[in-house]
mmCIF file of C-alpha atoms in Angstrom:
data_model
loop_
_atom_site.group_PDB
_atom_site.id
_atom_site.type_symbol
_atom_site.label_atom_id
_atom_site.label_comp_id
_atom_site.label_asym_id
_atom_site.label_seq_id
_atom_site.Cartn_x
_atom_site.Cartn_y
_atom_site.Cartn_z
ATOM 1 C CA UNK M 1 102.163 -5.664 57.655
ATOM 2 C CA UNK M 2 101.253 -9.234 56.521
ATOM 3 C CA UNK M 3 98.051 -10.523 57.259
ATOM 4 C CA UNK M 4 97.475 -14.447 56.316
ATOM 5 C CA UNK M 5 93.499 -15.500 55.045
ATOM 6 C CA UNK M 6 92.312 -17.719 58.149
ATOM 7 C CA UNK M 7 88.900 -18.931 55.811
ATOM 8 C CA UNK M 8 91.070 -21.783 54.968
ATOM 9 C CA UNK M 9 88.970 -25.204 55.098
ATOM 10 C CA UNK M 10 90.974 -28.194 56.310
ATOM 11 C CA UNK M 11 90.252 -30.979 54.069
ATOM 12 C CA UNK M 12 90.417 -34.157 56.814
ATOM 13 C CA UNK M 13 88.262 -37.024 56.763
ATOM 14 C CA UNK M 14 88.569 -38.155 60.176
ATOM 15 C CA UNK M 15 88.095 -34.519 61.386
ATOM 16 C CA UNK M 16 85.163 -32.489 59.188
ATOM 17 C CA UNK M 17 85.244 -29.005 58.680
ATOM 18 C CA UNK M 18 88.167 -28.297 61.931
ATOM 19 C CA UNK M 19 88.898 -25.593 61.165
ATOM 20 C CA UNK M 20 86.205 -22.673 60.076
ATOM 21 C CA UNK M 21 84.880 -24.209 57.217
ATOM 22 C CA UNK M 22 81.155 -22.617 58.839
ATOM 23 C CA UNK M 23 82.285 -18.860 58.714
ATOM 24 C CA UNK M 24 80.313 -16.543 55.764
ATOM 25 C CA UNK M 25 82.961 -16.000 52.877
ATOM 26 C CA UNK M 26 83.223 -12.307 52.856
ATOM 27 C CA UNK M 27 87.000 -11.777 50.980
ATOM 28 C CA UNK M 28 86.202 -8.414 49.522
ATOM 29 C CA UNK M 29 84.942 -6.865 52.324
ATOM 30 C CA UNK M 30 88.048 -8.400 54.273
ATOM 31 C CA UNK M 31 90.271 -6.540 51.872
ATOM 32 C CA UNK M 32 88.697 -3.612 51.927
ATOM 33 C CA UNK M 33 89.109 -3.870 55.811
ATOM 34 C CA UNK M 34 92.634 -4.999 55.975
ATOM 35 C CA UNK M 35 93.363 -2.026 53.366
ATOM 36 C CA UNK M 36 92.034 0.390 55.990
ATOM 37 C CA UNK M 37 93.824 -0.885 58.037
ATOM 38 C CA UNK M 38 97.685 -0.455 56.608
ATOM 39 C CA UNK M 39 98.041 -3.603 55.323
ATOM 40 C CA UNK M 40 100.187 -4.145 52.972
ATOM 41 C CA UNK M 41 100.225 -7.569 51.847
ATOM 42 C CA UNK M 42 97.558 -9.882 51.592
ATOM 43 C CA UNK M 43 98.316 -13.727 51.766
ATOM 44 C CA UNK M 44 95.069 -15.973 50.910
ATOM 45 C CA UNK M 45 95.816 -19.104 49.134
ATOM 46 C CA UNK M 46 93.181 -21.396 48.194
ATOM 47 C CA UNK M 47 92.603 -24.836 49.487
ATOM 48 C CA UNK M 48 94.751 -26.475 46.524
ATOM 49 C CA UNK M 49 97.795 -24.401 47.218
ATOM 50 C CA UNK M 50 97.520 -25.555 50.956
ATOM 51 C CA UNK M 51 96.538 -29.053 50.194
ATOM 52 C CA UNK M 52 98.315 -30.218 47.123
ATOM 53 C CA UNK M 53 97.978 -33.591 48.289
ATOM 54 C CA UNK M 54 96.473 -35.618 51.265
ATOM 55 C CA UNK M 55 97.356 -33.946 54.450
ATOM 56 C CA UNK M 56 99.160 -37.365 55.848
ATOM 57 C CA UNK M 57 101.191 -35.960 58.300
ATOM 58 C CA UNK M 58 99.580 -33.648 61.178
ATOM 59 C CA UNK M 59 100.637 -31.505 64.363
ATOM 60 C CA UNK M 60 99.155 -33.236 67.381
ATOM 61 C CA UNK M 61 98.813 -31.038 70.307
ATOM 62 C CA UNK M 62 99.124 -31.955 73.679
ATOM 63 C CA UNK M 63 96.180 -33.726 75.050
ATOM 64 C CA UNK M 64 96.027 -31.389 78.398
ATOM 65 C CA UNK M 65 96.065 -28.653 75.938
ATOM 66 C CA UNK M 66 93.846 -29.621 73.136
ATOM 67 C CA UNK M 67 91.291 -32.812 74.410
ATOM 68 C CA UNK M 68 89.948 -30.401 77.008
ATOM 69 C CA UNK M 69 87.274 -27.462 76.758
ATOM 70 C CA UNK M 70 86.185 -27.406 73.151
ATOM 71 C CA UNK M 71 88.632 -30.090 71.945
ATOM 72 C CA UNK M 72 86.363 -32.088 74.417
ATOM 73 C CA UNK M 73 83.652 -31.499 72.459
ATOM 74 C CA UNK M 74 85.171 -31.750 68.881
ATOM 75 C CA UNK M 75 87.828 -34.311 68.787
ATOM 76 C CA UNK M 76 90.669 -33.785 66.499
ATOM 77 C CA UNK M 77 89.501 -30.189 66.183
ATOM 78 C CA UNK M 78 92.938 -29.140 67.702
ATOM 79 C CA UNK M 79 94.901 -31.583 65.148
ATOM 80 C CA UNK M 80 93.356 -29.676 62.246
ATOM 81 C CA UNK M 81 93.882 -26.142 63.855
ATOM 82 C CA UNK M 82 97.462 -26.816 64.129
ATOM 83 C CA UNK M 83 98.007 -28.457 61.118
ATOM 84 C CA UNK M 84 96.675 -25.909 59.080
ATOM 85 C CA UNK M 85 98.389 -23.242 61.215
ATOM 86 C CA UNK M 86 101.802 -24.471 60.516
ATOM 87 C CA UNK M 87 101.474 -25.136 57.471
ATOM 88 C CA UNK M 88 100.834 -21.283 57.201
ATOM 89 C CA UNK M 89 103.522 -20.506 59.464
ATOM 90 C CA UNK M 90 105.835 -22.375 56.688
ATOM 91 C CA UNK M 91 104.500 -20.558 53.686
ATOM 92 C CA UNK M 92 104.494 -16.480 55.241
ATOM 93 C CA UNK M 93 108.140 -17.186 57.379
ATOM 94 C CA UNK M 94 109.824 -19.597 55.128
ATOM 95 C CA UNK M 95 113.255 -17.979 54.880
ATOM 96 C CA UNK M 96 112.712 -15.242 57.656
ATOM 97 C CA UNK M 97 115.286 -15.016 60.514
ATOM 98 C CA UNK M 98 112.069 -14.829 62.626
ATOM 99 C CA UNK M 99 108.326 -13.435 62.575
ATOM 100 C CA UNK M 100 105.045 -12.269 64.637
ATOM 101 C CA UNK M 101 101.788 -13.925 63.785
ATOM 102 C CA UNK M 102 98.624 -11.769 65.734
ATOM 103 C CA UNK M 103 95.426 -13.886 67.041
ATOM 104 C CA UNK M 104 92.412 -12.860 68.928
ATOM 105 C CA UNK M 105 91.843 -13.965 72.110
ATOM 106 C CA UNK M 106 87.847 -14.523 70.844
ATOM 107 C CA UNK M 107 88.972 -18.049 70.513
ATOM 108 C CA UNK M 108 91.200 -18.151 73.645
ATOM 109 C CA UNK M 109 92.012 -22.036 73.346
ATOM 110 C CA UNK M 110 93.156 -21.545 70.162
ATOM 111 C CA UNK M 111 96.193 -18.945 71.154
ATOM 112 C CA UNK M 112 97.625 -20.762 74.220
ATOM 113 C CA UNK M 113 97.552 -24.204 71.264
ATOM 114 C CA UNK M 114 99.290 -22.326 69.300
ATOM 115 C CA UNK M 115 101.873 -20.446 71.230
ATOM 116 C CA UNK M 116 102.711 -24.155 72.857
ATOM 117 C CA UNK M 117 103.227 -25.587 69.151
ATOM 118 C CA UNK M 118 105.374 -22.539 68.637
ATOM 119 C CA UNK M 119 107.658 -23.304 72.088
ATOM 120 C CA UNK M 120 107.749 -26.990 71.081
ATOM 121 C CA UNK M 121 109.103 -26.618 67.845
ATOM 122 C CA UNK M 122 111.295 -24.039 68.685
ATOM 123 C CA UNK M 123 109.545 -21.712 65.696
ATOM 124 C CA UNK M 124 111.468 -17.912 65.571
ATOM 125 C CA UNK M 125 107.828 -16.618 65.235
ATOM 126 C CA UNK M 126 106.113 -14.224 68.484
ATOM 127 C CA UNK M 127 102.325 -15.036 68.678
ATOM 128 C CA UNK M 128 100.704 -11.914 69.937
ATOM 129 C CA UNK M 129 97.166 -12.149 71.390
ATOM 130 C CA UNK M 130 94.799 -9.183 70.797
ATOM 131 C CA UNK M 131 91.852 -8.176 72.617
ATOM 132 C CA UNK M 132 88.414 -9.331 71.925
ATOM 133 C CA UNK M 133 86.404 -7.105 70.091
ATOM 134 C CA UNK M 134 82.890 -6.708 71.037
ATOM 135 C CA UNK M 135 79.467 -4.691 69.879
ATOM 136 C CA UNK M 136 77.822 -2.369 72.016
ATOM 137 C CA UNK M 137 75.598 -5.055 73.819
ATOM 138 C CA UNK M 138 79.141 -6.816 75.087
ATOM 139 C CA UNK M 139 78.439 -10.049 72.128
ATOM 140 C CA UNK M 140 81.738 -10.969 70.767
ATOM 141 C CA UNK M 141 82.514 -9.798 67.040
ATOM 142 C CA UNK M 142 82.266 -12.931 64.392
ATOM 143 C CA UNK M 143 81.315 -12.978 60.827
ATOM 144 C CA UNK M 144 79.325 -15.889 62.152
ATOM 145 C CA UNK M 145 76.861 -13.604 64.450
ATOM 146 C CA UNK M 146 75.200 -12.796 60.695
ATOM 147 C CA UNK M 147 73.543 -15.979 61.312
ATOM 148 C CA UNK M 148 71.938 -15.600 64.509
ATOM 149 C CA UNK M 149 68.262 -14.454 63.914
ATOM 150 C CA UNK M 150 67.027 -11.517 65.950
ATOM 151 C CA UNK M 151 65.987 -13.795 69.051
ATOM 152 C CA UNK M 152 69.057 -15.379 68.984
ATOM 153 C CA UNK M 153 71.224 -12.525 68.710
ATOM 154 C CA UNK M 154 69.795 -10.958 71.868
ATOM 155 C CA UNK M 155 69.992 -14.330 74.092
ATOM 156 C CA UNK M 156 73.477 -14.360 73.119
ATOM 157 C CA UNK M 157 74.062 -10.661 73.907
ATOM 158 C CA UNK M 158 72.428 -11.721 77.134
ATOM 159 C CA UNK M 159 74.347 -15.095 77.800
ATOM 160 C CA UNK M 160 77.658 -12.489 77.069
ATOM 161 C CA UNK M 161 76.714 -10.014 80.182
ATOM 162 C CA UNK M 162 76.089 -12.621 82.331
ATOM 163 C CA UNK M 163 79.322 -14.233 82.023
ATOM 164 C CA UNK M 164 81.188 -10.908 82.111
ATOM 165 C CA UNK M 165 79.175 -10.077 85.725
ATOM 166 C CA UNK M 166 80.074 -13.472 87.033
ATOM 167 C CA UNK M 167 83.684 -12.987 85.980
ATOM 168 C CA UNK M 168 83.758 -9.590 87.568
ATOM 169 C CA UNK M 169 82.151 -10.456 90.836
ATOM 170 C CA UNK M 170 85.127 -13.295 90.514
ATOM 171 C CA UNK M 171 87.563 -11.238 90.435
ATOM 172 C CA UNK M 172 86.379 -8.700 93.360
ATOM 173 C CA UNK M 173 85.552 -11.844 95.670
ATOM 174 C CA UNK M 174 84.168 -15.218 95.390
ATOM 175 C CA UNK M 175 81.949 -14.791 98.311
ATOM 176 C CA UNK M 176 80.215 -11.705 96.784
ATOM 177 C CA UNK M 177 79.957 -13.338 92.869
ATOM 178 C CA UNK M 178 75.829 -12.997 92.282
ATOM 179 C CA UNK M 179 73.388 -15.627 92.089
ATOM 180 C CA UNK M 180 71.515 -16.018 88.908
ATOM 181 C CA UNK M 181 69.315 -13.600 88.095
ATOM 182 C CA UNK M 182 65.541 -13.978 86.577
ATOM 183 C CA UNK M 183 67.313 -13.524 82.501
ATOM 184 C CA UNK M 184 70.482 -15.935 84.146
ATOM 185 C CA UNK M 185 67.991 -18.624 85.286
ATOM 186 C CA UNK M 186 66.435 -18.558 81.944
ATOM 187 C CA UNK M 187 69.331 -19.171 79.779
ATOM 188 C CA UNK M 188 70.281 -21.796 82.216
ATOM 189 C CA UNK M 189 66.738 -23.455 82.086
ATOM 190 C CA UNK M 190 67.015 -23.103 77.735
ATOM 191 C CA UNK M 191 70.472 -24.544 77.901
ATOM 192 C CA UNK M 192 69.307 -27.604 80.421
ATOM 193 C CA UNK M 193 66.445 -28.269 77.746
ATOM 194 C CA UNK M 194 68.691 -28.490 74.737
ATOM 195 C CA UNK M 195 70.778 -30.775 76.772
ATOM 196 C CA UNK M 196 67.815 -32.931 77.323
ATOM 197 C CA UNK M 197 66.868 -32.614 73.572
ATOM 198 C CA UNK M 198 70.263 -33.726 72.513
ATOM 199 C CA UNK M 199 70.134 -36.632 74.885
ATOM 200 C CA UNK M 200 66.783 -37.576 74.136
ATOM 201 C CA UNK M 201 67.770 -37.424 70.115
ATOM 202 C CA UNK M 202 70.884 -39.686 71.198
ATOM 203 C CA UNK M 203 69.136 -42.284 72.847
ATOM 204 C CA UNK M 204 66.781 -42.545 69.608
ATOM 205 C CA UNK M 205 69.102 -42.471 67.394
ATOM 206 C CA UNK M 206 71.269 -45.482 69.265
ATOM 207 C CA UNK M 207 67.482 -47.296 69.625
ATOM 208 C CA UNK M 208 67.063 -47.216 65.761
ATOM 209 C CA UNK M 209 70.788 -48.462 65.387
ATOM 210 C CA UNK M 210 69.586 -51.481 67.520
ATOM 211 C CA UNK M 211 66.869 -52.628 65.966
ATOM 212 C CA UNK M 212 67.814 -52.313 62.447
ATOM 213 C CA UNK M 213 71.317 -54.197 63.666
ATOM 214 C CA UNK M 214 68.390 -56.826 65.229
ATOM 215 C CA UNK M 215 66.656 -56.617 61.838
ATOM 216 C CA UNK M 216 69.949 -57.509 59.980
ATOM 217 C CA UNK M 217 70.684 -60.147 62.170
ATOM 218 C CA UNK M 218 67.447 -62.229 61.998
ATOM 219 C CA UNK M 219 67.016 -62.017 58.318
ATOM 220 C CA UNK M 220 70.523 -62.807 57.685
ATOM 221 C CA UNK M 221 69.808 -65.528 60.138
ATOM 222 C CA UNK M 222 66.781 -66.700 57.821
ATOM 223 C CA UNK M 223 68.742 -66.547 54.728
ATOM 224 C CA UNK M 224 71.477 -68.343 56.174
ATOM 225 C CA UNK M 225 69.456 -71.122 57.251
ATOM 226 C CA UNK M 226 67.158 -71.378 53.993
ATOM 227 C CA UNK M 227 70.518 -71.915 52.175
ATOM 228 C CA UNK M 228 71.689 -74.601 54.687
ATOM 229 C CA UNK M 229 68.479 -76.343 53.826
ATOM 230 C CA UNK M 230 69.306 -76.893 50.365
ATOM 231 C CA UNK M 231 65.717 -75.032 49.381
ATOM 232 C CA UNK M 232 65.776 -74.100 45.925
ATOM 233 C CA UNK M 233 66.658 -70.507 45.465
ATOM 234 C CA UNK M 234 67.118 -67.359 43.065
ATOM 235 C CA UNK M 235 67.255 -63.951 42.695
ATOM 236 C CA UNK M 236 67.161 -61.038 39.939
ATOM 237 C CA UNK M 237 70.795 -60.496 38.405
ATOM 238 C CA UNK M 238 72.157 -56.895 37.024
ATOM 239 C CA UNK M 239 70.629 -57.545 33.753
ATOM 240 C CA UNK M 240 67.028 -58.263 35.624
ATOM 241 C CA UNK M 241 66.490 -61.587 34.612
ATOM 242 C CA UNK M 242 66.104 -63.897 37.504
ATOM 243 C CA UNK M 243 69.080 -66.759 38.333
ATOM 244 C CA UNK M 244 68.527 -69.588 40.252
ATOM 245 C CA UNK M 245 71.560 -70.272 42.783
ATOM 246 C CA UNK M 246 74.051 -72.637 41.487
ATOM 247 C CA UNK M 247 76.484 -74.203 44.000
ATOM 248 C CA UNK M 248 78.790 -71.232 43.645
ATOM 249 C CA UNK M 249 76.296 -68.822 43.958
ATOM 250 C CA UNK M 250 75.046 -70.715 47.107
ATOM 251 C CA UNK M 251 78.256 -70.994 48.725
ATOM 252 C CA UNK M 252 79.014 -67.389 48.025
ATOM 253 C CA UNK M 253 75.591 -66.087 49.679
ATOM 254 C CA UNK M 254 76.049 -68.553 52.403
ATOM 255 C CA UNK M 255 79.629 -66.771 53.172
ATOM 256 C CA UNK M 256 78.381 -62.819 53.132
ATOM 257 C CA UNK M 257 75.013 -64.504 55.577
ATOM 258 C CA UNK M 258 77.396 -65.460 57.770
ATOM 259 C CA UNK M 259 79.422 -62.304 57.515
ATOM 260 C CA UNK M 260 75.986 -60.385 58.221
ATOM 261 C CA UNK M 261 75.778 -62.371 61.136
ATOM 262 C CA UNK M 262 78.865 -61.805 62.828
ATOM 263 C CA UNK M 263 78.763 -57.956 62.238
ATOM 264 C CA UNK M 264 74.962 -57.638 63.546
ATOM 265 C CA UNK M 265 74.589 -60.392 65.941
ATOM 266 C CA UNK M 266 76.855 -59.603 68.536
#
């Protein structure tokens, strides 16, 4: 058995920590678990072997595939996930007449990107999907749980058994799926606040944008016309002595004034 270290972090500026950059580093206790387990081999190379170099050229997924669900709400998230995924594929098959790679079907979206990237490049490799693994409240095994304080732990234990009742009164009949029960109605009423929240935050964030753009714009305006004016003008250099603006100097700040202006002015 060969069982690849998924704790990689994908080093991509226009796409920050895609892959699972967040997760708690626990590399011993992995072993120790894989060991249990019958592996045999243990491939975990660190970001340097994977990334040698800037990571110019990446696996785009489809965008019906990968800009929907979560890649909705992380763009380029998908990009990194299959980047960093073949680039695995390459280093554990290289040479192989063909292969099996195992993911959980925790992260769902993930397996049907990758089996597709598979198909499209025609890879000898069998992506098997395994079950999700759960505690005894039905919450979803991740290193990442360790996180969640005790509060949190139980609302998302909760927000678990709802979904698997709704999904189960699904599958019997629509007609009979339940309403939303008193605990249902409250995660629904927490989740509608910390959409408000995030909107609210939004809107002052973008507000505070504004007016320092506003705030640019009218004292590059001022500057711009002081120096028009031919008023007699200086400022402290590097060194800290002061310089009074020679024609160069003026032309120069008259140039980045109007550069201000036609960034923040608009």
């Amino acid at each position: 058995m060969i069982a690849s270290d998924e704790r990689v972090r994908v080093v991509d500026p226009e796409v920050p920590d895609v892959v699972i950059a967040d997760h708690p580093r626990t590399f011993d206790r992995d072993c120790t678990l894989l060991r249990d387990a019958g592996c045999d081999i243990l491939f975990a190379p660190d970001e340097a072997a994977l990334y040698p170099e800037p990571q110019t050229y990446k696996v785009h997924p489809a965008t019906d595939l990968g800009d929907i669900l979560e890649g909705h709400f992380r763009p380029g998230f998908f990009v990194g996930v299959s980047t960093v995924v073949m680039k695995l594929f390459s280093c554990v098959f290289a040479g192989m007449p063909a292969g099996v790679a195992a993911f959980g079907k925790k992260d769902y979206q993930q397996v049907m990107v990758v089996r597709r990237m598979v198909q499209q490049f025609a890879l000898p490799i069998d992506i098997l999907a395994g079950e999700t693994q759960r505690a005894s409240d039905g919450l979803a095994l991740s290193s990442r749980n360790a996180y969640l304080s005790d509060a949190e732990r139980l609302e998302a234990a909760q927000l678990s058994q709802a979904l698997q009742a709704l999904g189960a009164a699904a599958k019997t009949s629509a007609a009979s799926a339940p309403k939303l029960s008193g605990k249902d109605a409250e995660l629904e009423a927490k989740k509608k606040k910390a959409d408000e929240e995030e909107a609210a935050k939004k809107k002052a964030e973008e507000e505070k944008a504004a007016k320092a753009k506003a705030e640019n714009c009218e004292r590059a305006k001022t500057g711009l016309a002081t120096l028009q004016l031919g008023v007699r003008m200086s400022a402290v250099n590097a060194q800290g002595e002061r310089e009074v603006f020679d024609d160069a100097k003026r032309a120069s700040e008259t140039k980045r004034a109007q550069e201000v202006i036609d960034a923040s002015c608009k």
